[in-house]
Every structure is written in structure tokens, then in C-alpha cells.
Coordinates of C-alpha atoms and ligand atoms in Angstrom, one line a residue:
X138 CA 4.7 -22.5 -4.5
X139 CA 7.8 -19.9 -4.8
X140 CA 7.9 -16.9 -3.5
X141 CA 8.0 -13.9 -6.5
X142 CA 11.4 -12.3 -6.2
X143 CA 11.3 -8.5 -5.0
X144 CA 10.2 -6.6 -7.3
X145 CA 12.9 -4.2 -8.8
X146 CA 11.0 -0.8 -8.3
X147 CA 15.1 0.8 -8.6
X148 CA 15.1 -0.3 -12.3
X149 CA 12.6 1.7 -13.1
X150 CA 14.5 4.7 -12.4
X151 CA 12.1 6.9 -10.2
X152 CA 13.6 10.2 -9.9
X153 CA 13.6 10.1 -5.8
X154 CA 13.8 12.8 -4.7
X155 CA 11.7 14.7 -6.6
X156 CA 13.0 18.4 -7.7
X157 CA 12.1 21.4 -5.9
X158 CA 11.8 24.4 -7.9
X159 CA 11.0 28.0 -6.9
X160 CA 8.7 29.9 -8.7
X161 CA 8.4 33.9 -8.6
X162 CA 4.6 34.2 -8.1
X163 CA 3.6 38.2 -6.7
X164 CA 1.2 36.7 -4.9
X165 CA 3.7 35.4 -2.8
X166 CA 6.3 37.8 -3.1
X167 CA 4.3 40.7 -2.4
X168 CA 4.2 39.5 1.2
X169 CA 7.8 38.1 1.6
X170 CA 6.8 34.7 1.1
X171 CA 8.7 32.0 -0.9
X172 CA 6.8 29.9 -3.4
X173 CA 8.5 26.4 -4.1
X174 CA 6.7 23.3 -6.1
X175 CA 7.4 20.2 -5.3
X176 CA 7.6 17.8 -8.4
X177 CA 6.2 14.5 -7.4
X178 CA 4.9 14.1 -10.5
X179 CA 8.2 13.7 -12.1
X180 CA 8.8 10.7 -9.9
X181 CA 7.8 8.1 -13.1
X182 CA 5.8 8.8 -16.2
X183 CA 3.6 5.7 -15.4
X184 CA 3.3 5.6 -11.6
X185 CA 3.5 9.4 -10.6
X186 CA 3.7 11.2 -7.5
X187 CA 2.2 9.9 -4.9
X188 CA 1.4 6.8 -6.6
X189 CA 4.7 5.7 -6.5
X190 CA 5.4 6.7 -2.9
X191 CA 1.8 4.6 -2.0
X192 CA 2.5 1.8 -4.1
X193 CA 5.9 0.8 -3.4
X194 CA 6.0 -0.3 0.1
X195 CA 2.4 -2.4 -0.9
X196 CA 4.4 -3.8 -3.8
X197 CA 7.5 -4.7 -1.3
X198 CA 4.6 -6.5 1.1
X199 CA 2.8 -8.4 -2.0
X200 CA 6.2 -9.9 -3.0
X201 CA 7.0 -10.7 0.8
X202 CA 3.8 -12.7 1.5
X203 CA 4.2 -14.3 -1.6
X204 CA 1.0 -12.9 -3.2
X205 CA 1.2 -12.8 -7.4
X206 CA -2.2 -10.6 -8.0
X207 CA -3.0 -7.0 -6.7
X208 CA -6.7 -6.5 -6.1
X209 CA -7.7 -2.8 -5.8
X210 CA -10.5 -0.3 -6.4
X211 CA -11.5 2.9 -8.1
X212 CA -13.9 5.1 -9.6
X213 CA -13.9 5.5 -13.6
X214 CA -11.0 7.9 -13.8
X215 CA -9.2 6.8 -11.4
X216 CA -5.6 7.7 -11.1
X217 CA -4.8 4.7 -8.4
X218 CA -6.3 2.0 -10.4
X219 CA -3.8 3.2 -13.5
X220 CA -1.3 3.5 -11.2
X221 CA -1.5 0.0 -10.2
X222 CA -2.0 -1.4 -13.4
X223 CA 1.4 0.2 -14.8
X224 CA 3.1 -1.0 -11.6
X225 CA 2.0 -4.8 -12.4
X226 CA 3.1 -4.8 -16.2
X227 CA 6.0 -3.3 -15.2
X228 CA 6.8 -4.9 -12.2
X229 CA 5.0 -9.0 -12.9
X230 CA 2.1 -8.8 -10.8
X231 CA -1.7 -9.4 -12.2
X232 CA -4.1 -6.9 -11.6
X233 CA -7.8 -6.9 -10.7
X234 CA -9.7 -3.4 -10.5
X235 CA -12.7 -3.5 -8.8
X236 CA -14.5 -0.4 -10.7
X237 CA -17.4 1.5 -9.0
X238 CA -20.3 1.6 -10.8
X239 CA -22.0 -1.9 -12.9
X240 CA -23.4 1.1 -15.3
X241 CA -19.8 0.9 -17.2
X242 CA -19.9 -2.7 -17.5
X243 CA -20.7 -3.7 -21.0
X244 CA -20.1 0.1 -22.2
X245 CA -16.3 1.1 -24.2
X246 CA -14.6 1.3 -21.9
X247 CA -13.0 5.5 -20.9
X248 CA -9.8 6.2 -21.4
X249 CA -8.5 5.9 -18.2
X250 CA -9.7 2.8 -17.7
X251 CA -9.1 1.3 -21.3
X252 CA -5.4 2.3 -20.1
X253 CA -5.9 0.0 -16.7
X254 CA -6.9 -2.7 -19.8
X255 CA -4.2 -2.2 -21.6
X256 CA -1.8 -2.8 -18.6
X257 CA -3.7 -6.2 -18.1
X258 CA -5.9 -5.3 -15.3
X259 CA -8.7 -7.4 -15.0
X260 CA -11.6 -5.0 -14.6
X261 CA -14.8 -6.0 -12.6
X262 CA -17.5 -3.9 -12.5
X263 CA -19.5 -3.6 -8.7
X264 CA -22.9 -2.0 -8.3
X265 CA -22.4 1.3 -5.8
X266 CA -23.7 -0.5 -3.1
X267 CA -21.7 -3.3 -2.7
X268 CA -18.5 -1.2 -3.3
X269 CA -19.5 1.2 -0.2
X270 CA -19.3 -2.4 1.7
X271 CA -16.5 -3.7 -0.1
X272 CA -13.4 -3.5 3.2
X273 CA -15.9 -6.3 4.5
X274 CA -14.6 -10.0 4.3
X275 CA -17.4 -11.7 2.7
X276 CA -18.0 -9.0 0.1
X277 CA -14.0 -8.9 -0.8
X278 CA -14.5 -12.5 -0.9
X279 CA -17.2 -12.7 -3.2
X280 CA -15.1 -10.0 -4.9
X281 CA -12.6 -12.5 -5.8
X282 CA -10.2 -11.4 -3.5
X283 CA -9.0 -14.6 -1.7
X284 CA -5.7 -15.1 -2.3
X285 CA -4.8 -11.7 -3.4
X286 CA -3.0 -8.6 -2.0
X287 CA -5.3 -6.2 -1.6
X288 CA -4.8 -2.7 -1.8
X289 CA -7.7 -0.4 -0.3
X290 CA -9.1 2.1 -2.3
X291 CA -7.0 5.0 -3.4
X292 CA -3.8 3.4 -2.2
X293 CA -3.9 4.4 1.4
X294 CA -3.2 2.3 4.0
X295 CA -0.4 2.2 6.5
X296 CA 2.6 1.3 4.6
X297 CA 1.4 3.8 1.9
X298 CA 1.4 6.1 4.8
X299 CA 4.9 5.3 6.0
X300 CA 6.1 5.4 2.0
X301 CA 5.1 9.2 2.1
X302 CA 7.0 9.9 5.6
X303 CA 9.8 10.3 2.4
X304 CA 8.1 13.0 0.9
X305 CA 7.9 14.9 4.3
X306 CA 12.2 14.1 4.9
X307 CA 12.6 15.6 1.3
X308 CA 10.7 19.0 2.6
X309 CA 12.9 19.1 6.2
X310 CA 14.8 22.3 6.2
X311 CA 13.5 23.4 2.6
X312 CA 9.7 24.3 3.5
X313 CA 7.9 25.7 6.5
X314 CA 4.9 25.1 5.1
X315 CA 3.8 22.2 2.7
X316 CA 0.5 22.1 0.9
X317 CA -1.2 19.2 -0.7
X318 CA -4.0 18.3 -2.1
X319 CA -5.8 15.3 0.2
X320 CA -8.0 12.4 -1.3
X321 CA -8.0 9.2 0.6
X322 CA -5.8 11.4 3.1
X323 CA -2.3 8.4 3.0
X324 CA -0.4 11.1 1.2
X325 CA -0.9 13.9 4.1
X326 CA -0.7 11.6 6.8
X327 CA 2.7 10.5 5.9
X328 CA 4.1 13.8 4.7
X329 CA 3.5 15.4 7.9
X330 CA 4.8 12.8 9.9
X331 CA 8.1 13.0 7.4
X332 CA 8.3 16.3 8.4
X333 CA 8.0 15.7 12.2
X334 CA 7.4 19.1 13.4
X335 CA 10.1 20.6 11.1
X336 CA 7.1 22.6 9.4
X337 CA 3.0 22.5 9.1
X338 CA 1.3 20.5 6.5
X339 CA -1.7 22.0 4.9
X340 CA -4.3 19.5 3.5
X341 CA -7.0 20.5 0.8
X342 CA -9.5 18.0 0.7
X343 CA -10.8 17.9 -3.1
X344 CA -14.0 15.7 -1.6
X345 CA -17.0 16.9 0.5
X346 CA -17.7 15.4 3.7
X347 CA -15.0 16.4 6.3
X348 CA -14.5 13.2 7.0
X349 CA -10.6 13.2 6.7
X350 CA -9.4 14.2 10.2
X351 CA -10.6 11.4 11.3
X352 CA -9.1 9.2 8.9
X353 CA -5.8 10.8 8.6
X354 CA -5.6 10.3 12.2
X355 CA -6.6 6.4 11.8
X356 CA -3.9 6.1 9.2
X357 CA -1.1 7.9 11.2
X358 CA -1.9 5.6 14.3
X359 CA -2.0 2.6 12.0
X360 CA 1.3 3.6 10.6
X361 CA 3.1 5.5 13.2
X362 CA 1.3 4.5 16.4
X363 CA -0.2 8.3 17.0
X364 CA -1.0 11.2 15.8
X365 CA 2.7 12.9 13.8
X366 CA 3.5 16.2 13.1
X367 CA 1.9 19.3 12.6
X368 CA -0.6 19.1 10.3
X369 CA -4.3 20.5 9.7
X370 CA -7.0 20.7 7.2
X371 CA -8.7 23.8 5.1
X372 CA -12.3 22.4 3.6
X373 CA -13.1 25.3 1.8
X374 CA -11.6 24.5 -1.8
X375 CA -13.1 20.9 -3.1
X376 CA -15.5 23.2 -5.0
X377 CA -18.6 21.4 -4.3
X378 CA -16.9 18.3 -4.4
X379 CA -14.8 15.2 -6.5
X380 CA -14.0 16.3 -10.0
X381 CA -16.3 19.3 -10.1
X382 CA -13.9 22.1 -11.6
X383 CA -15.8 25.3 -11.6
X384 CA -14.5 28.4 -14.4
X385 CA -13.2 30.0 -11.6
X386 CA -10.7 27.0 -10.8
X387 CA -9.9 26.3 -14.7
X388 CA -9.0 30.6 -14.8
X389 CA -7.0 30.2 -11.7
X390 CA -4.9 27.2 -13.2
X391 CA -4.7 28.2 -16.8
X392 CA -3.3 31.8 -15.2
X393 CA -1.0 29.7 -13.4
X394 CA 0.3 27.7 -16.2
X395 CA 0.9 31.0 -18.5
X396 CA 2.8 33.0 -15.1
X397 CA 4.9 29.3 -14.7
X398 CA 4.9 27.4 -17.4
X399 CA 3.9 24.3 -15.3
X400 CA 0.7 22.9 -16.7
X401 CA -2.3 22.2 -13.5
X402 CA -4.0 18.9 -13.3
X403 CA -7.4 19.8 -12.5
X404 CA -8.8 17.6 -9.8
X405 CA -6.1 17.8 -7.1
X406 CA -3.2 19.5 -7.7
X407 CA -4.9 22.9 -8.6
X408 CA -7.1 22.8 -5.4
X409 CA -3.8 23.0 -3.6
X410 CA -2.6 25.8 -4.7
X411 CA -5.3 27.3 -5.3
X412 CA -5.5 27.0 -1.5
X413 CA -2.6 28.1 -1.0
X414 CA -2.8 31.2 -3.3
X415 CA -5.8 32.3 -0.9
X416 CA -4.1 31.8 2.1
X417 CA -1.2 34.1 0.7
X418 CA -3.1 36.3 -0.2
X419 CA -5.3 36.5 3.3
X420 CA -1.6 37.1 5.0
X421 CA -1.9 33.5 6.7
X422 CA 2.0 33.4 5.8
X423 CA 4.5 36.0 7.8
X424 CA 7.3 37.4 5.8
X425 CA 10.1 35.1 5.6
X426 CA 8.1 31.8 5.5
X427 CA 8.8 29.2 2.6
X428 CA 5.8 27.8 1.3
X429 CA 5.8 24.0 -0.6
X430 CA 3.6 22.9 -2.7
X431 CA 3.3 19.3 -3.5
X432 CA 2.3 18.8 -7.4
X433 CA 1.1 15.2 -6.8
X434 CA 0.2 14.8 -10.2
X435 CA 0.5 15.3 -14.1
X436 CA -1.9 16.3 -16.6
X437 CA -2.9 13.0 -18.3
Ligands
PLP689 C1 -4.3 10.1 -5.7 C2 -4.0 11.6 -5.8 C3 -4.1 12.4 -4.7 C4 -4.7 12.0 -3.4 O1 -3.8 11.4 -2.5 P1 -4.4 10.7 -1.2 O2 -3.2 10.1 -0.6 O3 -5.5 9.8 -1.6 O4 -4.9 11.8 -0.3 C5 -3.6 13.7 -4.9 N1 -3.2 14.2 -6.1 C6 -3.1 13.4 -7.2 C7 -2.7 13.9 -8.5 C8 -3.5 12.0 -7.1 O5 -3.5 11.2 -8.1

């Protein structure tokens, strides 16, 4: 068998790096603090934000080995699996999604994932129980995922980690502080390691559990060989958990969008900064600090 030729991720025309813009928000100024958005989710229309950063050093290691099929996993809506499934029209790999939940199978399909169909992933549904085992080898197996490249869940692994370290060299010297809005955890691990020290990384986990020091930490060692930078977590703005958007988030974004003009997707990137809003505005910033905030994402 050849090997697939690497895939051309530079004709696709990512805008790397990503703009910066500062916005004039009082609840920033008021205390001498600089407010600055970091685009990411200009990067590509189809493979935004951190999505792109994630997937192309994966993409990089399928070609390498060889491998012509990405196998991955998500829940209904989730932004990963579309992710992937733009990057292998786009790029010539097959996709396989392994979806949470057997419930959907059967059913129309959402539009999130009749988008993942429409890029040609091959969607199988798994009952909840087997996907909570599905990292072990006989399950992937049974999955279907010999001979694939597989991609764990939400994109994160260590060479998603060490695609990120980018995001955190784009925010040296600009930002002191960087905010973002933590999943699967890849995108913080690799930020703050980007940013080696140069400034603090803030993650907002948008899922219950508190389970993501630990697994930042795993991914950082995987990536890096130790724990990187300067980085924490603040677990008090998931909202009572994945894609639960209380009225008091949708007011906070929808305020934000008419003061900036930059529309808020919900599930992430409005946790951030609505974290980071709070933390303004309990004077956790001293005058003089530049505050980033990663918008890892578009409003689909
Ligand atoms: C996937 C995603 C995240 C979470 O990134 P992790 O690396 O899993 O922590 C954040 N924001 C948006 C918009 C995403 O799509």
C-alpha cells in the first residue's frame, strides 16, 4: 500500500495567527485593565479555532503512519466530530464518528450531525455504556477501529496539545493573562505551555466534575514531559454543567454582543469571558494587566 501524501492543511488558507483585537469594555477599563479577544475562530470557516490547532498535528501523524480513515467520537452536537469531518472532505481522509448515545440511531439525524453526514463521515451510533469504555482495545476494536487513526474524544491528545503550544507563542508579550474556555482540557494544556511563564492561563471548565487538573496535567506530561507554564483553573462558571445556558449567561452574552459587536457562542466561549468579566470585576486584575481572551469558537 502507498503512503497518502501530506495532507496540504497550507491550501486551505488558515488565517494563522489569528487576530487580536482590543475591545473597550468598562468593566475592564474601570480598573486599568486591557481587554483583548483572541480570534481563533477566524482560523477557517470549517475547522475553527481550536479545531484546527487540535487537528492538524493528528492529520500530519495519520498521513505519516500511512493511515486513510480518522475514527473519532462525540456527543450529538459536537463541534469536534464536525470538525473532523470538514477536515477529511477537505483534506482526503474517511471519517467514522462514533456518536454517544444508540437513542439517535434510526432518528433524522440533528443538524450538527447531518453536517458530519454531509462531509461523509460514517456515523455509528454506541449505547452510553460502551462509549464511557471506548479508549479500551477490545471495545475500539469491536468499534471498527483496527486500522484506523484514531483521534480521542474531543480532539485532545498530545500532539493536539503541542498544536496549541502556537496559540500560547501568539499571546507572548501581548497578554498577561489568557482566558479560555476548557472542555477536554488539550486547548489549555498547550496554550499555557505556549506561553511558558510569559503570562497565567485561566481555564473555565464548561463541564461539572473537576476532573480537569488532573487531566491537563496528564496531557502536558504526555506532550511536554511535565507540568508547563502557569496555568490554573476557576470551576465556578460551567453553570450546572455541558450545554446548560442559564438566562443569566444568554443576558451576559447578548449584552456583550450589542457593547462589541462580536456575536458569543453559547457553550464555551461565553463561559470564558463570562469568567473573566467576574474576575474583573472582583479586582483579581491590577491596573496595568492585559487580559486575553481566547474566542475558540463561532456561532454555528
Ligand atoms: C472544543 C471546544 C472547546 C474545548 O476545547 P478543549 O481543548 O476540549 O478543552 C472550547 N471552545 C470551543 C468553541 C470548542 O469547540
Amino acid at each position: 500500500m502507498t503512503s497518502p501524501s501530506p495532507p496540504d492543511l497550507a491550501a486551505l488558507r488558515p488565517r494563522l495567527p489569528s487576530p487580536v483585537e482590543e475591545v473597550a469594555d468598562e468593566r475592564f477599563t474601570r480598573r486599568g485593565v486591557r481587554l483583548l479577544l483572541k480570534r481563533d475562530d477566524l482560523i477557517h470557516p470549517r475547522l475553527p479555532g481550536n479545531k484546527w490547532r487540535k487537528l492538524e498535528p493528528n492529520l500530519l501523524a495519520a498521513a505519516a503512519e500511512g493511515r486513510r480513515t480518522l475514527l473519532t467520537f462525540g456527543g450529538a452536537y459536537s463541534n469536534h466530530l464536525r470538525a473532523t469531518a470538514a477536515a477529511g472532505r477537505l483534506l482526503g481522509f474517511a471519517t467514522v464518528g462514533i456518536v454517544r448515545g444508540d437513542e439517535l440511531a434510526g432518528r433524522p439525524l440533528n443538524w450538527s450531525l447531518a453536517r458530519c453526514a454531509a462531509d461523509g463521515m460514517e456515523l455509528r451510533f454506541v449505547d452510553r455504556a460502551t462509549y464511557r469504555r471506548k479508549t479500551e482495545p477490545s471495545v475500539l476494536s469491536a468499534l471498527g477501529a483496527d486500522g484506523c487513526f484514531v483521534v480521542p474524544e474531543g480532539g485532545s491528545n498530545a500532539a493536539a496539545a503541542r498544536g496549541c503550544a502556537a496559540l500560547g507563542a501568539e499571546l507572548r508579550g501581548v497578554a498577561d493573562v489568557v482566558g479560555v474556555a476548557c472542555g477536554t482540557g488539550g486547548t489549555l494544556a498547550g496554550l499555557a505551555a505556549g506561553l511558558a511563564g510569559a503570562g497565567r492561563a485561566i481555564g473555565f471548565p464548561v463541564l461539572k466534575g473537576g476532573f480537569l487538573t488532573a487531566e491537563v496535567s496528564r496531557l502536558q506530561t504526555e506532550a511536554f514531559g511535565g507540568r508547563r507554564g502557569d496555568w490554573l483553573l476557576d470551576d465556578r462558571f460551567h453553570g450546572g454543567g455541558y450545554a446548560r445556558v442559564s438566562p443569566a449567561l444568554t443576558a451576559f452574552a447578548d449584552d456583550f454582543t450589542a457593547r462589541h459587536g462580536v456575536p458569543l457562542e453559547r457553550l464555551y466561549v461565553a463561559k470564558a469571558l463570562l469568567g473573566l468579566t467576574t474576575l474583573a470585576e472582583e479586582g483579581a486584575f491590577a491596573p496595568g494587566t492585559t487580559v486575553a481572551a481566547v474566542v475558540t469558537g463561532g456561532v454555528e
